[in-house]
Short mmCIF file of C-alpha atoms in Angstrom, two decimals:
data_model
loop_
_atom_site.label_atom_id
_atom_site.label_comp_id
_atom_site.label_asym_id
_atom_site.label_seq_id
_atom_site.Cartn_x
_atom_site.Cartn_y
_atom_site.Cartn_z
CA MET Z 10 -0.09 -0.05 -0.08
CA LYS Z 11 3.02 2.37 0.65
CA ALA Z 12 4.01 1.60 -3.00
CA GLN Z 13 1.00 2.49 -4.38
CA ALA Z 14 0.74 5.84 -2.23
CA ARG Z 15 3.93 6.69 -3.16
CA ALA Z 16 3.33 6.21 -6.92
CA LEU Z 17 0.09 8.09 -6.57
CA LYS Z 18 2.00 11.14 -5.24
CA GLU Z 19 4.96 10.74 -7.85
CA SER Z 20 2.17 10.50 -10.77
CA ALA Z 21 0.54 13.71 -9.18
CA GLN Z 22 3.75 15.59 -9.51
CA THR Z 23 4.41 14.58 -13.20
CA ASP Z 24 0.92 13.91 -14.78
CA GLU Z 25 0.00 17.14 -16.55
CA ARG Z 26 -3.86 16.05 -16.34
CA VAL Z 27 -3.81 15.96 -12.49
CA GLN Z 28 -1.68 19.02 -12.39
CA ALA Z 29 -4.33 20.77 -14.65
CA LEU Z 30 -7.35 19.67 -12.67
CA GLU Z 31 -5.66 20.62 -9.51
CA GLN Z 32 -5.04 24.08 -10.96
CA SER Z 33 -8.90 24.02 -12.02
CA VAL Z 34 -9.81 23.22 -8.58
CA GLN Z 35 -7.74 25.96 -6.82
CA SER Z 36 -9.01 28.52 -9.04
CA ALA Z 37 -12.69 27.54 -8.92
CA LEU Z 38 -12.50 27.38 -4.94
CA ARG Z 39 -10.17 30.29 -4.82
CA LEU Z 40 -7.26 28.32 -3.21
CA PRO Z 41 -3.74 29.58 -3.23
CA GLY Z 42 -1.50 28.12 -5.74
CA ASP Z 43 0.70 26.11 -3.24
CA HIS Z 44 -2.48 24.51 -1.65
CA ARG Z 45 -2.52 20.75 -2.35
CA VAL Z 46 -5.72 19.34 -3.41
CA HIS Z 47 -6.88 16.24 -1.67
CA PHE Z 48 -9.14 14.95 -4.26
CA THR Z 49 -10.69 12.11 -2.04
CA ASP Z 50 -11.40 14.38 0.75
CA LEU Z 51 -12.96 17.11 -1.64
CA HIS Z 52 -15.09 14.44 -3.26
CA ASP Z 53 -16.32 13.11 0.13
CA ALA Z 54 -17.12 16.72 1.31
CA MET Z 55 -19.16 17.53 -1.96
CA THR Z 56 -20.91 14.36 -2.10
CA SER Z 57 -21.78 14.48 1.48
CA MET Z 58 -23.07 18.02 0.99
CA ARG Z 59 -24.98 17.36 -2.02
CA PHE Z 60 -26.90 14.45 -0.53
CA HIS Z 61 -27.64 16.21 2.77
CA GLY Z 62 -29.01 19.06 0.83
CA LYS Z 63 -26.59 21.50 2.05
CA PRO Z 64 -25.40 24.51 0.05
CA LEU Z 65 -22.91 23.81 -2.62
CA PRO Z 66 -20.58 26.06 -4.29
CA GLN Z 67 -22.57 28.13 -7.20
CA ASP Z 68 -22.76 26.53 -10.54
CA ILE Z 69 -23.49 23.11 -9.26
CA THR Z 70 -26.89 23.84 -8.23
CA GLY Z 71 -27.43 26.43 -10.85
CA TYR Z 72 -27.58 29.37 -8.59
CA SER Z 73 -25.19 31.29 -6.03
CA GLN Z 74 -25.45 30.29 -2.41
CA THR Z 75 -23.67 31.80 0.52
CA CYS Z 76 -21.14 29.76 2.63
CA PRO Z 77 -22.46 28.32 5.69
CA PRO Z 78 -19.98 30.06 8.63
CA ASP Z 79 -18.96 26.40 9.83
CA SER Z 80 -18.05 25.31 6.35
CA LEU Z 81 -14.74 23.40 6.00
CA LEU Z 82 -14.14 25.03 2.67
CA GLY Z 83 -14.41 28.52 4.01
CA PRO Z 84 -16.26 31.57 2.76
CA SER Z 85 -14.04 32.63 -0.29
CA SER Z 86 -14.63 29.12 -1.74
CA TRP Z 87 -18.14 29.82 -2.47
CA ASP Z 88 -17.49 32.95 -4.44
CA GLU Z 89 -16.51 31.38 -7.92
CA GLY Z 90 -17.88 27.94 -7.43
CA MET Z 91 -17.29 24.74 -9.22
CA SER Z 92 -18.97 23.46 -12.52
CA GLU Z 93 -20.68 20.25 -12.82
CA GLU Z 94 -17.94 19.04 -15.32
CA LEU Z 95 -14.96 19.94 -12.78
CA LEU Z 96 -16.86 18.23 -10.06
CA MET Z 97 -17.07 15.05 -12.20
CA GLU Z 98 -13.41 15.34 -13.20
CA VAL Z 99 -12.91 15.40 -9.14
CA ASN Z 100 -15.00 12.19 -8.93
CA ARG Z 101 -13.11 10.40 -11.52
CA GLU Z 102 -9.45 11.51 -10.11
CA ALA Z 103 -10.77 10.57 -6.37
CA THR Z 104 -12.02 7.24 -7.61
CA ARG Z 105 -8.64 6.48 -9.60
CA ARG Z 106 -6.87 7.47 -6.50
CA MET Z 107 -8.90 5.64 -3.85
CA THR Z 108 -9.07 2.54 -6.08
CA ALA Z 109 -5.41 2.17 -6.56
CA LEU Z 110 -5.07 2.23 -2.77
CA VAL Z 111 -7.73 0.07 -1.69
CA ALA Z 112 -9.38 -1.84 -4.42
CA PRO Z 113 -6.67 -2.91 -7.03
CA GLN Z 114 -8.12 -4.71 -10.14
CA ALA Z 115 -7.29 -8.36 -10.24
CA SER Z 116 -5.56 -7.69 -13.47
CA GLU Z 117 -2.75 -5.72 -11.83
CA GLN Z 118 0.64 -7.32 -10.70
CA HIS Z 119 -0.09 -7.86 -6.98
CA GLY Z 120 -3.93 -7.05 -7.11
CA PRO Z 121 -5.16 -10.66 -6.42
CA ASP Z 122 -2.97 -10.97 -3.40
CA MET Z 123 -3.88 -7.38 -2.18
CA LEU Z 124 -7.66 -8.25 -2.36
CA ARG Z 125 -7.42 -11.46 -0.68
CA LEU Z 126 -5.58 -9.87 2.16
CA SER Z 127 -7.82 -7.04 2.42
CA MET Z 128 -11.21 -8.63 1.58
CA GLY Z 129 -10.12 -12.23 2.38
CA PRO Z 130 -11.29 -12.03 6.11
CA LEU Z 131 -14.73 -10.68 5.37
CA PHE Z 132 -15.43 -12.96 2.44
CA GLU Z 133 -14.22 -15.96 4.53
CA GLN Z 134 -17.08 -14.87 7.12
CA ILE Z 135 -19.55 -14.57 4.38
CA VAL Z 136 -18.96 -17.78 2.59
CA GLY Z 137 -18.66 -19.53 6.20
CA ARG Z 138 -22.05 -18.49 7.05
CA MET Z 139 -23.59 -19.52 3.80
CA ALA Z 140 -21.85 -22.94 4.12
CA ALA Z 141 -23.28 -23.12 7.61
CA ALA Z 142 -26.80 -22.11 6.29
CA ALA Z 143 -26.45 -24.77 3.21
CA ASP Z 144 -25.66 -27.55 5.96
CA GLY Z 145 -28.54 -26.56 8.31
CA ALA Z 146 -26.19 -25.70 11.08
CA ASP Z 147 -27.40 -21.79 11.00
CA ALA Z 148 -31.09 -20.69 10.63
CA CYS Z 149 -30.43 -17.16 10.68
CA PRO Z 150 -32.18 -15.64 7.67
CA LEU Z 151 -30.09 -12.48 7.36
CA PHE Z 152 -26.58 -11.18 8.23
CA MET Z 153 -25.84 -7.49 7.85
CA TYR Z 154 -22.40 -5.72 7.71
CA SER Z 155 -21.76 -2.06 7.79
CA GLY Z 156 -18.86 -0.28 6.05
CA HIS Z 157 -17.90 3.15 4.23
CA ASP Z 158 -17.60 3.42 0.68
CA THR Z 159 -13.97 2.40 1.03
CA THR Z 160 -15.12 -0.91 1.94
CA ILE Z 161 -17.47 -1.14 -1.17
CA MET Z 162 -14.71 -0.56 -3.41
CA PRO Z 163 -12.58 -3.50 -2.56
CA ILE Z 164 -15.58 -5.82 -2.20
CA LEU Z 165 -16.74 -5.01 -5.82
CA ALA Z 166 -13.25 -5.28 -7.23
CA THR Z 167 -12.70 -8.60 -5.47
CA LEU Z 168 -15.94 -9.49 -7.25
CA GLY Z 169 -14.53 -8.69 -10.69
CA VAL Z 170 -16.24 -5.04 -11.04
CA GLN Z 171 -14.19 -2.78 -12.82
CA LEU Z 172 -14.52 0.60 -10.75
CA SER Z 173 -14.71 3.52 -13.13
CA ASP Z 174 -17.08 5.57 -10.64
CA TRP Z 175 -17.04 6.07 -7.00
CA PRO Z 176 -20.19 4.21 -5.47
CA GLU Z 177 -22.98 6.15 -4.84
CA TYR Z 178 -23.54 7.80 -1.48
CA VAL Z 179 -25.11 5.02 1.00
CA SER Z 180 -24.62 2.37 -1.58
CA ASN Z 181 -24.83 -1.23 -0.64
CA VAL Z 182 -24.04 -4.71 -1.67
CA LYS Z 183 -26.47 -7.35 -1.20
CA VAL Z 184 -25.46 -11.15 -1.38
CA TYR Z 185 -28.42 -13.27 -1.54
CA PHE Z 186 -27.95 -17.23 -0.94
CA ASN Z 187 -30.68 -19.56 -1.99
CA VAL Z 188 -30.30 -23.38 -1.56
CA GLY Z 189 -31.90 -25.19 -4.48
CA PRO Z 190 -33.52 -28.56 -4.54
#
């Protein structure tokens, strides 16, 4: 994981696309040029605000809003606003970064091993409970597990889903088990 974090940091310093995106965000939110943009944190804040009906920077909702005094982004960030297109670019970059850290694709060099280490215990528990139900040893009809989007991402990757977008806010994964005749 440290190697992936280091590679992401290096790519952010050399990738012209990432540098241009960072400059666009800095401009839209009126951040100083030396302010490092944390795309995953920004994505998380914007998604949460949008979901909970909180005011967003202008242009996202189509009209100007004033910044709440307790905003993490600060009053000046609301003046210019972010476009929907810029917000989608932040989403894609946040997804790319988080996926590289917590949900490598099985096709990557060490992807299968990393997924097995990160999700193995959870999948072992799920499969164990399915086996117990199939054997009649467990009659419990429902098991629920709670996690964050950073848990859903590696689960989806382990199941072979290619992640191109961040999971929707309050996403869930349902696993149904039926015993046939």
